Amino acid sequence: GAGVSQTPSNKVTEKGKYVELRCDPISGHTALYWYRQSLGQGPEFLIYFQGTGAADDSGLPNDRFFAVRPEGSVSTLKIQRTERGDSAVYLCASSTGANTEAFFGQGTRLTVV
Amino acid sequence: GENVEQHPSTLSVQEGDSAVIKCTYSDSASNYFPWYKQELGKRPQLIIDIRSNVGEKKDQRIAVTLNKTAKHFSLHITETQPEDSAVYFCAASKGAQKLVFGQGTRLTINP
């Protein structure tokens, strides 16, 4: 596609529920990043994929968060037992590799009620 | 790990004047420094980037300078226009690794 696509654009879920957030990167981009952005803050790193493997998952806050990229393209961020503190905009970005522009998607606004 | 500090958090300038935003980073191995502009409710978009092998880069009204010794880099916007109003983020990374972002600067251009 023309850009990074994220679905859904908005998600409201009840505390304790499981959610999946999807990211379709730009075709051919091998690097894929997930970030979380709270209101008034900069994007906070969660996880980085190079191809199918997670090259750096040091930003995942706890074991309720998990992400996959099974075929090296689409990625899914999975959050179990959601908490109100998980409410934020989740941003996905992709790039062709090292030191190149990371293109961001529009984000998924997650609200846990 | 890398830590990026950005200031000021808010900046208000008169239309036509210049704006400067500064960032410092902690990891001397960082070698890529992009700047992103984010308008309200929209995705961050790259406006300019610089790699550690150069000290300055310009693109029309926007320039970035890098001082590797002092580990700081700055964004300069000249002849500001109302459409420059947005939140600006600096970031740093090394090689094929994560971008670490600053806290952001809310820039307001007053007509």
GROMACS .gro file of C-alpha atoms in nm:
model
  224
    1GLY     CA    1   0.000   0.000   0.000
    2ALA     CA    2   0.088   0.366  -0.010
    3GLY     CA    3   0.159   0.395   0.360
    4VAL     CA    4   0.156   0.218   0.693
    5SER     CA    5  -0.197   0.109   0.777
    6GLN     CA    6  -0.322   0.037   1.128
    7THR     CA    7  -0.651  -0.117   1.228
    8PRO     CA    8  -0.870  -0.049   1.406
    9SER     CA    9  -0.831   0.328   1.428
   10ASN     CA   10  -1.017   0.328   1.759
   11LYS     CA   11  -1.078   0.052   2.010
   12VAL     CA   12  -1.274   0.073   2.332
   13THR     CA   13  -1.251  -0.229   2.555
   14GLU     CA   14  -1.341  -0.323   2.907
   15LYS     CA   15  -1.079  -0.372   3.174
   16GLY     CA   16  -0.956  -0.730   3.175
   17LYS     CA   17  -1.034  -0.800   2.810
   18TYR     CA   18  -0.791  -0.909   2.539
   19VAL     CA   19  -0.719  -0.689   2.236
   20GLU     CA   20  -0.528  -0.722   1.912
   21LEU     CA   21  -0.395  -0.427   1.714
   22ARG     CA   22  -0.287  -0.476   1.354
   23CYS     CA   23  -0.018  -0.305   1.147
   24ASP     CA   24   0.032  -0.334   0.772
   25PRO     CA   25   0.374  -0.187   0.691
   26ILE     CA   26   0.484  -0.040   0.361
   27SER     CA   27   0.553  -0.322   0.117
   28GLY     CA   28   0.917  -0.424   0.120
   29HIS     CA   29   1.000  -0.262   0.453
   30THR     CA   30   1.192  -0.513   0.661
   31ALA     CA   31   1.197  -0.315   0.985
   32LEU     CA   32   0.877  -0.267   1.186
   33TYR     CA   33   0.838  -0.081   1.515
   34TRP     CA   34   0.560  -0.049   1.771
   35TYR     CA   35   0.539   0.261   1.989
   36ARG     CA   36   0.293   0.383   2.249
   37GLN     CA   37   0.208   0.751   2.282
   38SER     CA   38   0.027   0.901   2.576
   39LEU     CA   39  -0.126   1.248   2.558
   40GLY     CA   40   0.141   1.517   2.556
   41GLN     CA   41   0.429   1.270   2.543
   42GLY     CA   42   0.672   1.146   2.283
   43PRO     CA   43   0.635   0.800   2.132
   44GLU     CA   44   0.760   0.533   2.374
   45PHE     CA   45   0.934   0.233   2.218
   46LEU     CA   46   0.774  -0.108   2.267
   47ILE     CA   47   0.924  -0.358   2.020
   48TYR     CA   48   1.121  -0.373   1.696
   49PHE     CA   49   1.111  -0.646   1.430
   50GLN     CA   50   1.371  -0.711   1.163
   51GLY     CA   51   1.197  -0.948   0.929
   52THR     CA   52   1.003  -1.208   1.128
   53GLY     CA   53   1.207  -1.191   1.446
   54ALA     CA   54   1.183  -0.950   1.735
   55ALA     CA   55   1.522  -0.783   1.736
   56ASP     CA   56   1.447  -0.577   2.047
   57ASP     CA   57   1.149  -0.623   2.278
   58SER     CA   58   1.298  -0.430   2.568
   59GLY     CA   59   1.018  -0.172   2.564
   60LEU     CA   60   0.732  -0.411   2.631
   61PRO     CA   61   0.610  -0.305   2.978
   62ASN     CA   62   0.521  -0.653   3.107
   63ASP     CA   63   0.421  -1.001   2.999
   64ARG     CA   64   0.066  -0.893   2.916
   65PHE     CA   65   0.208  -0.742   2.598
   66PHE     CA   66   0.318  -0.956   2.305
   67ALA     CA   67   0.372  -0.895   1.935
   68VAL     CA   68   0.420  -1.117   1.632
   69ARG     CA   69   0.516  -1.078   1.270
   70PRO     CA   70   0.495  -1.434   1.138
   71GLU     CA   71   0.559  -1.368   0.769
   72GLY     CA   72   0.777  -1.063   0.794
   73SER     CA   73   0.503  -0.825   0.684
   74VAL     CA   74   0.187  -0.770   0.890
   75SER     CA   75   0.235  -0.743   1.264
   76THR     CA   76  -0.011  -0.784   1.550
   77LEU     CA   77   0.030  -0.634   1.895
   78LYS     CA   78  -0.157  -0.835   2.155
   79ILE     CA   79  -0.252  -0.710   2.499
   80GLN     CA   80  -0.396  -0.948   2.757
   81ARG     CA   81  -0.596  -0.855   3.066
   82THR     CA   82  -0.609  -0.490   2.967
   83GLU     CA   83  -0.579  -0.223   3.235
   84ARG     CA   84  -0.691   0.139   3.232
   85GLY     CA   85  -0.325   0.243   3.224
   86ASP     CA   86  -0.290   0.076   2.884
   87SER     CA   87  -0.505   0.350   2.733
   88ALA     CA   88  -0.294   0.535   2.474
   89VAL     CA   89  -0.236   0.569   2.102
   90TYR     CA   90  -0.041   0.273   1.969
   91LEU     CA   91   0.173   0.368   1.672
   92CYS     CA   92   0.334   0.139   1.420
   93ALA     CA   93   0.620   0.243   1.193
   94SER     CA   94   0.821   0.073   0.921
   95SER     CA   95   1.146   0.141   0.741
   96THR     CA   96   1.382  -0.017   0.492
   97GLY     CA   97   1.657  -0.063   0.749
   98ALA     CA   98   1.923   0.110   0.950
   99ASN     CA   99   1.928   0.487   0.970
  100THR     CA  100   1.647   0.535   0.723
  101GLU     CA  101   1.319   0.719   0.756
  102ALA     CA  102   1.061   0.545   0.971
  103PHE     CA  103   0.711   0.596   0.831
  104PHE     CA  104   0.436   0.599   1.091
  105GLY     CA  105   0.081   0.479   1.067
  106GLN     CA  106  -0.214   0.682   1.194
  107GLY     CA  107  -0.221   0.481   1.513
  108THR     CA  108  -0.484   0.292   1.707
  109ARG     CA  109  -0.640   0.483   1.995
  110LEU     CA  110  -0.701   0.227   2.268
  111THR     CA  111  -0.934   0.318   2.552
  112VAL     CA  112  -0.975   0.077   2.842
  113VAL     CA  113  -1.284   0.148   3.050
  114GLY     CA  114   2.030   0.284   2.723
  115GLU     CA  115   1.983   0.598   2.519
  116ASN     CA  116   1.812   0.897   2.677
  117VAL     CA  117   1.700   1.201   2.477
  118GLU     CA  118   1.614   1.530   2.644
  119GLN     CA  119   1.431   1.801   2.449
  120HIS     CA  120   1.364   2.165   2.531
  121PRO     CA  121   1.175   2.386   2.545
  122SER     CA  122   0.851   2.200   2.601
  123THR     CA  123   0.656   2.492   2.456
  124LEU     CA  124   0.766   2.769   2.224
  125SER     CA  125   0.570   3.064   2.093
  126VAL     CA  126   0.711   3.289   1.818
  127GLN     CA  127   0.580   3.562   1.595
  128GLU     CA  128   0.513   3.473   1.235
  129GLY     CA  129   0.825   3.540   1.031
  130ASP     CA  130   1.063   3.494   1.323
  131SER     CA  131   1.291   3.194   1.375
  132ALA     CA  132   1.236   2.901   1.609
  133VAL     CA  133   1.504   2.681   1.764
  134ILE     CA  134   1.448   2.351   1.944
  135LYS     CA  135   1.733   2.169   2.116
  136CYS     CA  136   1.796   1.807   2.208
  137THR     CA  137   2.069   1.624   2.394
  138TYR     CA  138   2.141   1.252   2.385
  139SER     CA  139   2.337   1.025   2.613
  140ASP     CA  140   2.470   0.741   2.397
  141SER     CA  141   2.779   0.847   2.202
  142ALA     CA  142   2.722   0.552   1.966
  143SER     CA  143   2.398   0.703   1.834
  144ASN     CA  144   2.442   0.799   1.471
  145TYR     CA  145   2.103   0.891   1.330
  146PHE     CA  146   1.896   1.191   1.441
  147PRO     CA  147   1.557   1.255   1.282
  148TRP     CA  148   1.305   1.528   1.358
  149TYR     CA  149   0.932   1.459   1.336
  150LYS     CA  150   0.638   1.699   1.316
  151GLN     CA  151   0.307   1.588   1.459
  152GLU     CA  152  -0.013   1.784   1.407
  153LEU     CA  153  -0.304   1.730   1.641
  154GLY     CA  154  -0.455   1.387   1.597
  155LYS     CA  155  -0.221   1.294   1.314
  156ARG     CA  156   0.076   1.066   1.266
  157PRO     CA  157   0.435   1.186   1.323
  158GLN     CA  158   0.597   1.282   0.993
  159LEU     CA  159   0.967   1.317   0.923
  160ILE     CA  160   1.072   1.671   0.835
  161ILE     CA  161   1.449   1.637   0.833
  162ASP     CA  162   1.717   1.399   0.954
  163ILE     CA  163   2.093   1.402   0.999
  164ARG     CA  164   2.354   1.133   1.026
  165SER     CA  165   2.660   1.154   1.244
  166ASN     CA  166   2.902   1.200   0.955
  167VAL     CA  167   2.775   1.555   0.890
  168GLY     CA  168   2.740   1.859   1.112
  169GLU     CA  169   2.459   2.046   0.940
  170LYS     CA  170   2.181   1.986   0.692
  171LYS     CA  171   1.934   2.228   0.535
  172ASP     CA  172   1.607   2.189   0.352
  173GLN     CA  173   1.451   2.522   0.255
  174ARG     CA  174   1.342   2.690   0.581
  175ILE     CA  175   1.447   2.399   0.801
  176ALA     CA  176   1.796   2.314   0.919
  177VAL     CA  177   1.945   2.075   1.171
  178THR     CA  178   2.285   2.100   1.336
  179LEU     CA  179   2.470   1.824   1.518
  180ASN     CA  180   2.750   1.854   1.772
  181LYS     CA  181   2.878   1.501   1.837
  182THR     CA  182   3.130   1.610   2.095
  183ALA     CA  183   2.868   1.778   2.309
  184LYS     CA  184   2.603   1.521   2.214
  185HIS     CA  185   2.341   1.770   2.116
  186PHE     CA  186   2.149   1.858   1.803
  187SER     CA  187   1.911   2.138   1.716
  188LEU     CA  188   1.627   2.216   1.478
  189HIS     CA  189   1.610   2.562   1.324
  190ILE     CA  190   1.302   2.691   1.145
  191THR     CA  191   1.336   3.029   0.974
  192GLU     CA  192   1.063   3.260   0.842
  193THR     CA  193   0.801   3.074   1.044
  194GLN     CA  194   0.449   3.042   0.910
  195PRO     CA  195   0.119   2.955   1.083
  196GLU     CA  196   0.130   2.605   0.931
  197ASP     CA  197   0.451   2.539   1.123
  198SER     CA  198   0.242   2.522   1.441
  199ALA     CA  199   0.260   2.162   1.566
  200VAL     CA  200   0.443   1.940   1.813
  201TYR     CA  201   0.802   1.860   1.712
  202PHE     CA  202   0.993   1.554   1.833
  203CYS     CA  203   1.362   1.482   1.809
  204ALA     CA  204   1.491   1.126   1.818
  205ALA     CA  205   1.816   0.932   1.820
  206SER     CA  206   1.916   0.582   1.722
  207LYS     CA  207   2.222   0.375   1.643
  208GLY     CA  208   2.235   0.145   1.347
  209ALA     CA  209   1.930  -0.067   1.285
  210GLN     CA  210   1.783  -0.010   1.627
  211LYS     CA  211   1.495   0.167   1.791
  212LEU     CA  212   1.436   0.539   1.776
  213VAL     CA  213   1.436   0.701   2.119
  214PHE     CA  214   1.223   1.015   2.119
  215GLY     CA  215   1.242   1.337   2.314
  216GLN     CA  216   0.942   1.464   2.508
  217GLY     CA  217   0.831   1.702   2.234
  218THR     CA  218   0.805   2.078   2.181
  219ARG     CA  219   0.471   2.243   2.117
  220LEU     CA  220   0.544   2.524   1.871
  221THR     CA  221   0.288   2.800   1.825
  222ILE     CA  222   0.326   3.060   1.551
  223ASN     CA  223   0.142   3.380   1.633
  224PRO     CA  224   0.010   3.578   1.333
   0.00000   0.00000   0.00000
